[in-house]
C-alpha cells in the first residue's frame, strides 16, 4: 500500500481549520513558534512541514493529525465523535467495546 501526501490539499485543510478558528497566519505562527511566511508556504503547499510542525499545528488548531493529512473528513468526524463519547469511560469497558466493534467490522460484508 502506497501513501503519498498531497501537500496542496494538506495546506488547504490547515487554512480551513485556521479560518474556522478565526486565526490569522501570524497568530497561528506565534502559537506554533513559526514565521507567518512559513505558515503561508505550508498553506500554499510550497513547503513540506516536518512531523513536529504538523503536530504543533494540529495542537494549536485543536484538530487531529489524520483530519489534516487525509481527505476523508466525514469518517474522521465520526471517529472523533466516537472517541469523545468514550473519553473518560472505564478503560476495560472501552477495550471490550473496541473488540466488539472490530469483530463486527471484520464481518460487515456478511451483515
C-alpha positions in Angstrom: 0.0 0.0 0.0 1.4 3.4 -1.0 0.5 6.7 0.5 1.5 10.0 -1.0 0.8 13.2 0.8 -0.9 15.9 -1.3 0.7 19.0 0.3 -1.5 21.4 -1.6 -4.6 19.7 -0.1 -2.9 19.5 3.3 -2.3 23.2 3.2 -5.9 23.9 2.2 -7.1 21.8 5.2 -4.8 23.7 7.5 -6.0 27.0 6.1 -9.7 25.9 6.5 -9.1 24.8 10.1 -7.3 28.1 10.9 -10.0 30.2 9.4 -12.7 28.3 11.3 -11.0 29.4 14.5 -10.8 33.0 13.2 -7.0 33.0 13.4 -4.6 34.8 11.2 -1.5 33.2 9.8 0.5 35.3 12.2 -1.4 34.2 15.2 -1.1 30.5 14.2 2.6 31.1 13.6 3.0 32.5 17.1 1.2 29.6 18.6 3.5 27.1 16.8 6.7 29.2 17.0 6.8 29.5 13.2 7.0 32.6 11.0 4.0 33.9 9.2 5.8 33.3 5.9 6.3 29.6 6.8 2.7 29.2 7.7 1.8 30.8 4.3 4.1 28.4 2.4 2.6 25.4 4.2 -0.9 26.5 3.4 0.0 27.0 -0.3 1.7 23.6 -0.4 5.1 25.0 -1.3 6.8 23.8 1.8 6.8 20.3 3.4 6.1 20.6 7.1 8.0 18.3 9.5 6.2 15.9 11.7 6.9 18.2 14.7 5.5 21.2 12.8 2.3 19.2 11.8 1.9 18.2 15.5 2.2 21.8 16.6 -0.3 23.0 14.0 -2.7 20.2 14.9 -2.5 21.0 18.6 -2.8 24.8 18.0 -5.9 24.3 15.8 -7.3 21.5 18.1 -7.7 19.1 15.2 -6.4 15.6 14.7 -3.4 14.9 12.5 -5.5 12.5 10.4 -8.0 15.2 9.7 -5.2 17.3 8.3 -3.5 14.5 6.4 -6.5 12.7 5.0 -9.3 13.8 2.7 -12.0 11.7 4.5 -13.4 14.4 6.8 -16.8 12.6 7.3 -15.1 9.5 8.6 -12.7 11.4 10.7 -15.5 13.4 12.3 -17.4 10.2 13.1 -14.3 8.7 14.7 -13.6 11.9 16.6 -17.2 11.9 17.9 -16.9 8.3 18.9 -13.6 9.0 20.7 -15.2 11.9 22.6 -18.1 9.6 23.7 -15.5 7.1 25.0 -13.3 9.6 26.7 -13.2 9.2 30.5 -15.0 5.9 30.4 -13.8 2.7 32.2 -10.7 1.6 30.2 -11.7 -2.1 30.4 -15.2 -1.4 29.1 -13.7 0.7 26.3 -11.3 -2.1 25.4 -14.2 -4.6 25.3 -16.3 -2.2 23.2 -13.5 -1.8 20.7 -13.0 -5.5 20.5 -16.7 -6.0 19.7 -16.8 -3.2 17.1 -13.6 -4.6 15.5 -15.2 -8.1 15.3 -18.4 -6.5 13.7 -16.3 -4.5 11.2 -14.5 -7.6 10.1 -17.9 -9.3 9.3 -19.6 -6.2 7.9 -19.9 -7.6 4.4 -21.8 -10.6 5.8 -24.3 -8.4 7.6 
